[in-house]
Short mmCIF file of C-alpha atoms in Angstrom, two decimals:
data_model
loop_
_atom_site.label_atom_id
_atom_site.label_comp_id
_atom_site.label_asym_id
_atom_site.label_seq_id
_atom_site.Cartn_x
_atom_site.Cartn_y
_atom_site.Cartn_z
CA MET A 293 -0.53 34.01 31.93
CA GLU A 294 -1.68 36.10 29.29
CA LYS A 295 0.25 35.91 26.14
CA ARG A 296 2.69 39.16 24.98
CA ASP A 297 1.83 40.48 21.77
CA GLY A 298 3.68 39.73 18.43
CA GLY A 299 6.26 42.72 18.81
CA ARG A 300 9.05 40.32 19.30
CA ASP A 301 8.19 37.91 16.52
CA GLU A 302 7.46 40.73 14.16
CA GLN A 303 10.95 42.53 15.02
CA SER A 304 12.42 38.82 14.27
CA LEU A 305 10.82 38.63 10.83
CA HIS A 306 12.02 41.94 10.40
CA THR A 307 15.69 41.23 10.90
CA GLY A 308 15.19 38.21 9.10
CA HIS A 309 14.20 39.75 6.33
CA ARG A 310 17.15 42.19 6.30
CA ASP A 311 19.51 39.33 6.85
CA ARG A 312 18.31 37.77 3.70
CA MET A 313 18.36 41.07 1.57
CA ARG A 314 21.99 41.45 2.92
CA ALA A 315 23.01 37.80 2.22
CA LYS A 316 21.40 37.77 -1.71
CA PHE A 317 23.45 41.07 -2.20
CA LEU A 318 26.69 39.65 -1.00
CA GLN A 319 26.26 36.62 -3.35
CA GLN A 320 24.87 38.16 -6.43
CA GLY A 321 25.07 41.86 -5.99
CA LEU A 322 22.28 43.85 -7.47
CA GLU A 323 21.79 41.48 -10.38
CA GLY A 324 17.61 40.02 -9.85
CA PHE A 325 17.06 43.21 -7.84
CA GLN A 326 14.05 45.10 -8.61
CA GLU A 327 14.68 48.97 -8.17
CA HIS A 328 12.36 49.11 -4.83
CA GLU A 329 14.65 46.43 -3.39
CA MET A 330 17.64 48.56 -4.33
CA LEU A 331 16.47 51.43 -2.61
CA GLU A 332 14.90 49.33 0.19
CA LEU A 333 18.63 47.61 0.63
CA ALA A 334 20.51 50.99 0.95
CA LEU A 335 17.87 52.29 3.16
CA PHE A 336 18.59 49.65 5.84
CA TYR A 337 21.96 51.88 7.04
CA ALA A 338 19.76 55.07 7.51
CA LEU A 339 16.76 53.91 8.79
CA PRO A 340 17.27 50.95 11.06
CA ARG A 341 13.85 50.44 12.72
CA VAL A 342 11.56 51.30 9.83
CA ASN A 343 10.29 49.39 6.89
CA THR A 344 12.33 50.58 4.44
CA ASN A 345 10.28 48.67 1.67
CA GLU A 346 7.10 50.88 2.17
CA VAL A 347 9.55 54.09 2.03
CA ALA A 348 11.17 52.80 -1.06
CA HIS A 349 7.76 52.30 -2.85
CA ARG A 350 6.83 55.88 -1.76
CA LEU A 351 9.92 57.22 -3.09
CA LEU A 352 9.16 55.81 -6.84
CA GLN A 353 6.10 56.36 -6.63
CA ARG A 354 7.02 60.33 -5.92
CA PHE A 355 9.42 60.32 -8.53
CA GLY A 356 9.04 57.27 -11.07
CA SER A 357 12.33 55.56 -11.31
CA LEU A 358 15.42 54.60 -9.59
CA ALA A 359 17.39 57.24 -11.64
CA ASP A 360 15.14 59.86 -10.80
CA VAL A 361 15.28 59.15 -6.92
CA LEU A 362 19.11 59.75 -6.97
CA ASN A 363 18.56 62.79 -8.98
CA ALA A 364 16.21 64.31 -6.53
CA ASP A 365 17.14 67.12 -4.20
CA TYR A 366 17.35 67.17 -0.69
CA HIS A 367 13.97 68.73 0.24
CA ALA A 368 12.26 66.53 -2.43
CA LEU A 369 13.55 63.52 -0.79
CA ARG A 370 12.73 64.91 2.95
CA ASP A 371 9.01 65.63 1.79
CA VAL A 372 8.58 61.84 1.09
CA LYS A 373 6.66 59.99 4.21
CA GLY A 374 9.60 57.98 6.21
CA MET A 375 12.57 60.08 4.98
CA GLY A 376 14.99 62.18 7.27
CA GLU A 377 17.88 63.98 7.17
CA SER A 378 19.86 60.78 7.20
CA SER A 379 18.35 58.63 4.59
CA ALA A 380 18.03 61.98 2.17
CA MET A 381 21.86 62.60 2.37
CA LEU A 382 22.55 58.58 1.95
CA LEU A 383 20.70 58.84 -1.17
CA MET A 384 22.33 61.62 -2.50
CA LEU A 385 25.84 60.57 -1.42
CA ILE A 386 25.03 57.40 -3.64
CA ALA A 387 24.72 59.30 -6.70
CA GLN A 388 27.61 61.27 -6.39
CA LEU A 389 29.92 58.39 -5.23
CA SER A 390 28.63 57.13 -8.46
CA ARG A 391 29.63 59.76 -10.55
CA GLN A 392 32.64 59.95 -8.81
CA TYR A 393 33.50 56.34 -9.54
CA ARG A 394 32.58 56.41 -13.15
CA LEU A 395 35.35 59.65 -13.43
CA SER A 396 38.31 57.77 -11.37
CA ALA A 397 37.73 54.62 -13.41
CA ARG A 398 38.39 56.66 -16.52
CA LYS A 399 41.92 58.11 -15.58
CA ASP A 400 44.39 58.74 -18.66
CA LEU A 401 41.28 59.37 -20.65
CA THR A 402 41.82 60.20 -24.58
CA LEU A 403 38.79 62.42 -26.07
CA ASN A 404 39.50 61.75 -29.67
CA THR A 405 35.93 60.59 -30.51
CA PHE A 406 32.58 62.14 -30.80
CA ASP A 407 31.39 59.09 -28.57
CA ALA A 408 34.26 59.05 -26.15
CA THR A 409 33.74 62.75 -25.36
CA CYS A 410 29.69 62.69 -24.84
CA ALA A 411 30.03 59.34 -22.73
CA TYR A 412 32.51 61.35 -20.42
CA PHE A 413 30.52 64.32 -20.12
CA ARG A 414 27.13 62.14 -19.41
CA ASP A 415 29.40 60.76 -16.58
CA VAL A 416 30.27 64.34 -15.43
CA TYR A 417 27.14 65.39 -15.23
CA LEU A 418 25.32 62.23 -13.68
CA GLY A 419 22.96 63.25 -11.10
CA GLU A 420 23.43 67.36 -11.85
CA THR A 421 20.41 69.25 -11.03
CA GLU A 422 21.74 72.56 -11.83
CA GLU A 423 23.38 74.10 -15.08
CA ARG A 424 26.99 74.11 -14.94
CA LEU A 425 29.47 75.39 -17.74
CA ARG A 426 32.55 73.18 -17.65
CA LEU A 427 35.96 73.33 -19.64
CA ALA A 428 37.87 70.13 -20.47
CA CYS A 429 41.76 70.91 -20.94
CA LEU A 430 43.30 68.14 -23.35
CA ASN A 431 47.11 68.08 -24.32
CA ASP A 432 48.32 67.77 -27.95
CA HIS A 433 47.20 64.20 -28.16
CA LEU A 434 43.73 64.91 -27.17
CA ARG A 435 44.22 63.03 -23.49
CA LEU A 436 42.52 64.74 -20.59
CA ILE A 437 44.48 67.04 -18.33
CA SER A 438 41.70 68.20 -16.04
CA CYS A 439 38.04 69.47 -16.50
CA GLY A 440 36.31 72.01 -13.76
CA VAL A 441 33.52 74.51 -13.80
CA VAL A 442 33.80 77.77 -14.92
CA SER A 443 30.37 79.25 -15.05
CA GLU A 444 26.85 78.32 -13.47
CA GLY A 445 24.18 77.89 -15.91
CA ALA A 446 24.14 77.33 -19.34
CA PRO A 447 26.06 79.95 -21.75
CA SER A 448 22.53 80.86 -23.28
CA SER A 449 20.98 81.68 -19.95
CA VAL A 450 23.82 83.33 -18.11
CA PRO A 451 26.79 85.30 -18.96
CA VAL A 452 29.80 83.41 -19.36
CA HIS A 453 33.05 84.64 -17.73
CA MET A 454 35.29 84.76 -20.55
CA ARG A 455 37.99 85.73 -18.30
CA ARG A 456 37.68 82.83 -16.02
CA LEU A 457 37.41 80.72 -19.10
CA VAL A 458 40.51 81.93 -20.69
CA GLU A 459 42.44 81.57 -17.40
CA TYR A 460 41.34 78.06 -16.46
CA ALA A 461 42.94 77.16 -19.94
CA LEU A 462 45.83 78.92 -19.64
CA GLN A 463 46.80 77.83 -16.19
CA GLN A 464 46.20 74.39 -17.38
CA LYS A 465 48.75 75.11 -20.15
CA SER A 466 46.32 73.77 -22.95
CA GLU A 467 46.02 74.82 -26.22
CA LEU A 468 43.00 72.20 -27.06
CA VAL A 469 39.77 72.51 -25.14
CA VAL A 470 36.42 71.05 -24.76
CA LEU A 471 33.26 73.10 -23.48
CA ALA A 472 30.38 71.47 -22.00
CA HIS A 473 27.07 72.37 -20.44
CA ASN A 474 23.97 70.37 -19.03
CA HIS A 475 19.82 70.76 -19.63
CA PRO A 476 18.88 69.13 -16.27
CA ASN A 477 15.23 69.77 -17.52
CA GLY A 478 15.28 69.65 -21.03
CA THR A 479 16.85 68.02 -24.23
CA ALA A 480 20.25 67.81 -25.26
CA MET A 481 19.53 69.26 -28.71
CA PRO A 482 21.14 73.03 -28.94
CA SER A 483 18.98 76.24 -29.25
CA PRO A 484 20.01 78.85 -31.59
CA GLU A 485 21.74 80.61 -28.31
CA ASP A 486 23.70 77.66 -27.56
CA ILE A 487 25.12 77.88 -30.93
CA ALA A 488 25.56 81.75 -30.87
CA ALA A 489 27.27 81.37 -27.56
CA THR A 490 29.55 78.67 -28.85
CA GLN A 491 30.71 81.01 -31.48
CA LYS A 492 31.34 83.80 -29.36
CA ILE A 493 33.39 81.06 -27.01
CA PHE A 494 35.45 80.13 -30.03
CA ASN A 495 36.47 83.20 -31.42
CA VAL A 496 37.63 84.83 -27.71
CA LEU A 497 39.55 81.49 -27.04
CA LYS A 498 41.01 81.64 -30.79
CA SER A 499 42.15 85.04 -29.99
CA VAL A 500 44.32 83.79 -27.26
CA GLY A 501 45.67 80.65 -29.21
CA ILE A 502 43.17 78.07 -27.95
CA ARG A 503 41.24 76.01 -29.85
CA LEU A 504 37.56 74.81 -29.09
CA VAL A 505 37.61 71.43 -30.41
CA ASP A 506 34.05 70.64 -29.56
CA HIS A 507 31.00 71.78 -27.36
CA ILE A 508 29.10 69.14 -25.65
CA ILE A 509 25.33 69.37 -24.26
CA VAL A 510 23.93 67.04 -21.79
CA ALA A 511 20.56 66.19 -20.57
CA GLY A 512 20.22 63.13 -18.67
CA GLU A 513 21.58 60.06 -20.67
CA HIS A 514 21.42 62.01 -24.04
CA ALA A 515 24.45 64.06 -25.17
CA VAL A 516 25.05 66.10 -28.24
CA SER A 517 28.33 67.44 -29.70
CA LEU A 518 27.81 70.38 -31.45
CA LYS A 519 30.91 69.58 -33.88
CA GLU A 520 28.94 66.36 -34.86
CA TYR A 521 25.56 68.34 -34.94
CA GLY A 522 27.35 70.81 -37.58
CA ALA A 523 27.38 73.77 -35.84
CA PHE A 524 31.19 74.14 -36.06
CA SER A 525 31.17 74.16 -39.86
CA LEU A 526 30.62 77.88 -39.25
CA LEU A 527 33.66 78.34 -36.71
CA ASP A 528 36.68 76.24 -38.37
#
């Protein structure tokens, strides 16, 4: 009788490799995993019959790093050979869950230092590819009450909805606020337009009894406090 092809043996090897990867993760977490192995493991759950090692390498070749893969948008992920709707959604979900986990772990946060404020907004903007202007409302002890999007786009590149910004602060009954926006494709250093927009916002808020404590600009893992940068010396 003719011997069958090696499909069954190949499938057994495939299953065995996945089982070993899962066992390794359960024993030690992601410690010791390389970036392609982290992606390979995650993709097991969206691509049950695909060699996810190859797909993981393609993703890293296309985007450059694990962070860049998780920051990629849906359509860019779908363009990578082997990726589909479920796998692209899974990677986007991982990035967003990571951001929400880090924010949830910061309950009862006090933004009373430049470092704490910058760290908070780095977490807020983790994985975001669109520019958004946010307003964090604080109580009298600089404890965070809430943080919400008040405009899409950086204040230097799109009109700031002053009324929405003021209404949000008043709804939260906050007299102390921190402004923040991100530069997804640039640096965190403020431009002259950023500083001019900050001055305008500062004056509008001051006119209704609200104090702008700081303005944070985030670009990836970098964040700059405009107050620490010296821009607020023109405002106080």
